[in-house]
Coordinates of C-alpha atoms and ligand atoms in Angstrom, one line a residue:
M1 CA 5.0 -41.9 67.2
K2 CA 4.2 -38.8 65.4
L3 CA 7.1 -37.2 63.6
Q4 CA 6.7 -33.5 63.6
S5 CA 10.0 -33.2 62.1
L6 CA 11.6 -36.0 60.1
R7 CA 15.1 -34.9 61.3
E8 CA 13.9 -35.6 64.9
A9 CA 13.7 -39.3 63.7
G10 CA 17.4 -39.6 64.1
N11 CA 18.8 -42.5 62.2
I12 CA 16.3 -42.4 59.4
D13 CA 18.9 -43.2 56.8
R14 CA 20.2 -46.2 58.7
D15 CA 18.5 -49.4 57.4
L16 CA 17.3 -49.0 53.8
S17 CA 16.6 -52.7 53.3
L18 CA 13.4 -52.2 55.3
P19 CA 10.4 -49.9 54.7
T20 CA 11.3 -46.6 56.4
P21 CA 8.5 -45.2 58.6
L22 CA 8.1 -41.4 58.0
F23 CA 5.0 -40.7 60.0
E24 CA 2.8 -42.6 62.3
A25 CA -0.4 -41.4 64.1
S26 CA -3.5 -43.2 65.2
N27 CA -4.8 -45.2 62.2
H28 CA -2.5 -43.3 59.8
A29 CA 1.0 -44.2 58.7
I30 CA 3.4 -43.3 55.9
Y31 CA 6.4 -45.3 54.7
W32 CA 9.2 -44.7 52.2
L33 CA 9.6 -48.0 50.2
G34 CA 12.5 -47.2 48.0
I35 CA 13.5 -47.8 45.2
M36 CA 17.0 -48.9 46.1
E37 CA 18.5 -49.1 42.7
D38 CA 21.9 -47.3 42.7
A39 CA 21.2 -44.8 40.1
A40 CA 21.3 -41.0 40.0
F41 CA 17.8 -41.0 38.7
R42 CA 16.5 -42.7 41.8
C43 CA 12.8 -43.3 42.1
N44 CA 10.8 -43.1 45.4
C45 CA 7.6 -45.0 46.2
Y46 CA 5.6 -44.2 49.3
L47 CA 2.9 -46.1 51.2
L48 CA 0.1 -44.5 53.1
I49 CA -2.0 -46.7 55.3
D50 CA -5.1 -45.3 56.8
G51 CA -7.5 -47.9 58.3
E52 CA -8.5 -50.3 55.7
R53 CA -7.1 -48.1 52.9
A54 CA -3.5 -48.7 51.7
I55 CA -2.4 -46.1 49.1
L56 CA 0.7 -46.2 47.0
F57 CA 2.1 -43.0 45.7
D58 CA 4.3 -43.2 42.6
P59 CA 4.2 -47.0 42.5
G60 CA 7.0 -47.0 39.8
S61 CA 8.0 -48.8 36.7
R62 CA 7.6 -52.5 35.8
P63 CA 11.3 -53.2 36.7
H64 CA 10.6 -51.7 40.2
F65 CA 7.6 -53.8 40.8
A66 CA 9.3 -56.8 42.5
Q67 CA 11.1 -54.7 45.0
C68 CA 8.1 -52.5 45.7
V69 CA 6.0 -55.6 46.4
A70 CA 8.7 -57.0 48.6
R71 CA 8.7 -53.8 50.7
V72 CA 5.0 -53.7 51.0
A73 CA 5.1 -57.3 52.0
Q74 CA 7.3 -56.3 55.0
I75 CA 4.3 -54.3 56.3
M76 CA 1.2 -55.9 54.9
A77 CA -0.2 -58.3 52.3
P78 CA 0.5 -56.6 48.9
T79 CA -2.9 -57.9 47.7
S80 CA -4.4 -55.5 50.3
V81 CA -3.2 -52.4 48.5
T82 CA -6.3 -50.5 47.7
D83 CA -5.3 -47.5 45.6
L84 CA -2.4 -46.2 43.4
V85 CA -1.9 -42.5 43.1
I86 CA -0.3 -41.8 39.7
C87 CA 0.5 -38.2 39.4
H88 CA 1.2 -38.2 35.7
Q89 CA 1.6 -40.7 32.9
D90 CA 5.4 -41.3 32.9
P91 CA 6.4 -45.0 33.0
D92 CA 8.7 -44.4 35.9
V93 CA 5.7 -43.1 37.9
G94 CA 3.1 -45.8 37.2
A95 CA 3.8 -48.4 34.5
S96 CA 3.7 -51.1 37.3
M97 CA 0.0 -50.4 37.6
I98 CA -0.7 -53.4 35.4
D99 CA 1.2 -55.7 37.7
W100 CA -0.6 -54.2 40.8
L101 CA -3.9 -54.8 39.0
D102 CA -2.9 -58.4 38.5
L103 CA -2.5 -58.8 42.2
N104 CA -5.7 -57.0 43.0
P105 CA -8.1 -56.3 40.2
E106 CA -10.3 -54.3 42.6
L107 CA -7.7 -51.6 43.3
Q108 CA -8.5 -48.1 42.2
I109 CA -6.3 -45.7 40.2
I110 CA -6.3 -42.2 41.5
T111 CA -5.3 -39.8 38.8
S112 CA -6.2 -36.7 36.7
P113 CA -8.4 -36.9 33.6
R114 CA -5.5 -36.2 31.1
T115 CA -3.4 -38.9 32.8
Q116 CA -6.2 -41.3 32.7
I117 CA -6.5 -41.0 29.0
L118 CA -3.0 -42.4 28.6
L119 CA -2.7 -45.0 31.3
P120 CA -4.6 -47.8 29.4
Y121 CA -1.6 -47.8 27.1
F122 CA 0.4 -49.4 29.8
G123 CA -1.7 -52.5 29.0
K124 CA -4.9 -52.5 31.1
S125 CA -8.1 -50.4 30.8
D126 CA -10.5 -52.4 32.9
Y127 CA -10.1 -50.8 36.3
Q128 CA -11.8 -48.3 38.6
W129 CA -10.4 -44.8 38.8
I130 CA -10.9 -41.8 41.0
N131 CA -10.9 -38.5 39.1
T132 CA -8.7 -35.9 41.0
V133 CA -10.6 -33.1 39.4
E134 CA -14.1 -34.3 40.3
V135 CA -12.9 -35.5 43.7
P136 CA -10.3 -32.9 44.8
E137 CA -10.6 -34.0 48.4
L138 CA -10.7 -37.6 49.4
V139 CA -11.8 -38.5 52.9
L140 CA -10.0 -41.5 54.4
P141 CA -11.4 -44.0 56.9
S142 CA -9.7 -42.1 59.8
G143 CA -11.6 -39.0 58.7
H144 CA -8.4 -37.3 57.5
Q145 CA -8.4 -35.9 54.0
L146 CA -6.1 -36.1 51.0
R147 CA -6.2 -33.0 48.8
F148 CA -5.3 -33.2 45.2
I149 CA -3.6 -30.1 43.8
S150 CA -3.1 -29.7 40.1
A151 CA 0.3 -28.6 38.9
P152 CA -0.1 -28.1 35.2
F153 CA 3.2 -28.2 33.2
L154 CA 5.3 -29.3 36.1
H155 CA 6.2 -31.1 34.0
S156 CA 3.2 -32.8 32.5
P157 CA 0.1 -30.8 31.6
A158 CA -1.8 -33.5 33.6
A159 CA 0.5 -33.3 36.8
F160 CA -0.9 -33.1 40.2
T161 CA 0.4 -33.3 43.8
T162 CA -1.3 -34.7 46.9
F163 CA -1.3 -33.1 50.3
D164 CA -2.0 -35.3 53.2
A165 CA -3.7 -33.1 55.8
C166 CA -2.9 -35.5 58.8
S167 CA 0.9 -35.6 58.3
G168 CA 1.2 -32.3 56.4
F169 CA 3.2 -34.2 53.8
L170 CA 3.1 -33.1 50.2
F171 CA 3.6 -35.9 47.7
S172 CA 5.0 -33.7 44.9
G173 CA 5.8 -36.2 42.1
D174 CA 8.5 -34.7 39.8
I175 CA 8.3 -31.3 41.5
W176 CA 11.3 -30.8 43.8
A177 CA 12.8 -34.0 42.2
A178 CA 16.5 -34.2 42.2
I179 CA 19.2 -36.1 40.4
T180 CA 22.4 -37.0 42.2
S181 CA 24.9 -39.8 42.7
N182 CA 25.5 -38.7 46.3
W183 CA 21.9 -39.5 47.5
S184 CA 20.5 -39.5 51.0
L185 CA 16.9 -40.0 52.0
L186 CA 16.6 -36.6 53.6
V187 CA 18.0 -33.3 52.4
H188 CA 20.7 -32.1 54.9
D189 CA 22.1 -29.1 53.0
F190 CA 19.5 -27.2 51.0
E191 CA 22.1 -24.9 49.3
G192 CA 24.1 -28.0 48.1
H193 CA 20.8 -29.6 47.0
R194 CA 19.9 -26.8 44.7
A195 CA 22.3 -28.2 41.9
N196 CA 20.6 -31.6 42.3
M197 CA 17.2 -30.1 41.7
D198 CA 18.5 -27.9 38.9
S199 CA 19.6 -31.0 37.1
F200 CA 16.0 -32.1 36.9
H201 CA 14.1 -28.8 36.7
L202 CA 15.9 -26.5 34.3
H203 CA 15.0 -28.4 31.2
Y204 CA 12.1 -30.4 32.4
M205 CA 9.7 -27.9 34.0
A206 CA 7.8 -25.7 31.7
S207 CA 8.3 -22.2 33.0
N208 CA 8.6 -19.8 35.9
R209 CA 4.9 -18.9 35.4
A210 CA 3.9 -22.5 35.8
C211 CA 6.0 -22.7 39.0
R212 CA 4.5 -19.6 40.5
G213 CA 1.0 -20.7 39.6
F214 CA 1.5 -23.8 41.5
T215 CA 3.1 -22.4 44.5
A216 CA 0.2 -19.9 44.9
K217 CA -2.0 -22.9 45.5
L218 CA 0.1 -23.9 48.5
K219 CA -0.2 -20.7 50.4
S220 CA -2.8 -22.0 52.9
L221 CA -1.2 -25.3 53.6
E222 CA 1.0 -26.1 56.5
I223 CA 3.5 -28.4 54.9
N224 CA 5.6 -30.5 57.1
A225 CA 7.6 -32.3 54.4
I226 CA 7.9 -32.6 50.6
L227 CA 8.1 -36.1 49.3
P228 CA 9.2 -36.0 45.6
Q229 CA 9.3 -39.0 43.2
H230 CA 13.1 -38.6 42.7
G231 CA 15.9 -37.6 45.0
S232 CA 15.6 -36.7 48.6
I233 CA 12.8 -35.7 50.9
L234 CA 12.6 -32.1 52.1
D235 CA 11.8 -31.8 55.8
R236 CA 9.7 -28.9 57.2
C237 CA 12.7 -26.6 57.9
F238 CA 13.5 -26.5 54.2
V239 CA 9.9 -26.0 52.9
P240 CA 10.1 -22.2 52.7
Q241 CA 13.4 -22.4 50.8
A242 CA 12.0 -25.1 48.5
I243 CA 9.0 -22.9 47.7
D244 CA 11.3 -19.9 47.1
Y245 CA 13.4 -22.1 44.9
L246 CA 10.5 -22.8 42.6
E247 CA 9.3 -19.2 42.6
Q248 CA 12.7 -18.0 41.5
L249 CA 13.3 -20.8 39.0
Q250 CA 14.0 -19.9 35.4
C251 CA 13.4 -23.1 33.4
G252 CA 12.0 -24.6 30.3
M253 CA 10.5 -21.9 28.1
D254 CA 12.3 -19.2 30.1
L255 CA 15.6 -20.8 28.9
E256 CA 14.6 -22.1 25.5
Y257 CA 12.9 -18.9 24.3
P258 CA 14.3 -16.1 26.4
Q259 CA 13.1 -13.4 24.0
K260 CA 9.5 -12.7 23.1
L261 CA 8.6 -14.1 19.8
Ligands
LIG1 FE1 7.8 -37.3 34.9
LIG2 FE1 9.5 -39.0 37.5

């Protein structure tokens, strides 16, 4: 199964008590793991399995840990998770890293240098980490690559996203995140979804300049889906609108300080 379009997967919203496969190709699979808490500020955790490598994106907070482990256990032994991608230092993104390190002290943290400075304050500093600035492209066992793309001030100065060249999925962290009490796994109505993204972006993202600087880095990529840490996944058909949304966005400093000082 290789999902060129997530919408072609049909009943993808149907059984959320199980890991939801989003992409599968030879030696390379991606799952949505949750989190299933019934909250408007819903967190997403994703698992990428490539050969012997099992990489969690946005593993989540400590309260999320038990459910995330349970979801992984429905696929593979949680002790076999090899890497955590932590796209910035917020606790909802990666505070559970210390619990994952208890399970497997050998696992590696993949993050940016400015994030790495802060992660030890979650409670552990004795771990291996991969520096996304020094290693902007990571070759997986299958030969496919992950590309780490910095996204400064969206919202963290240390933020980065990850593009999986095999699936064309962009793990976007807080970018294109959305807040809504009427949640679905996939976006079905982009126009209606704008307000959900506004709820997160308007006062959290730094500026239109930061948004445009980031989208300029995406020009050469063929993005099949955007997988944010909050809210709903944007399928390929909405990617051009999603990029346009960011390029037009007035947010943060644009709103707080609209006049030149
Ligand atoms: Fe954040
Ligand atoms: Fe977040």
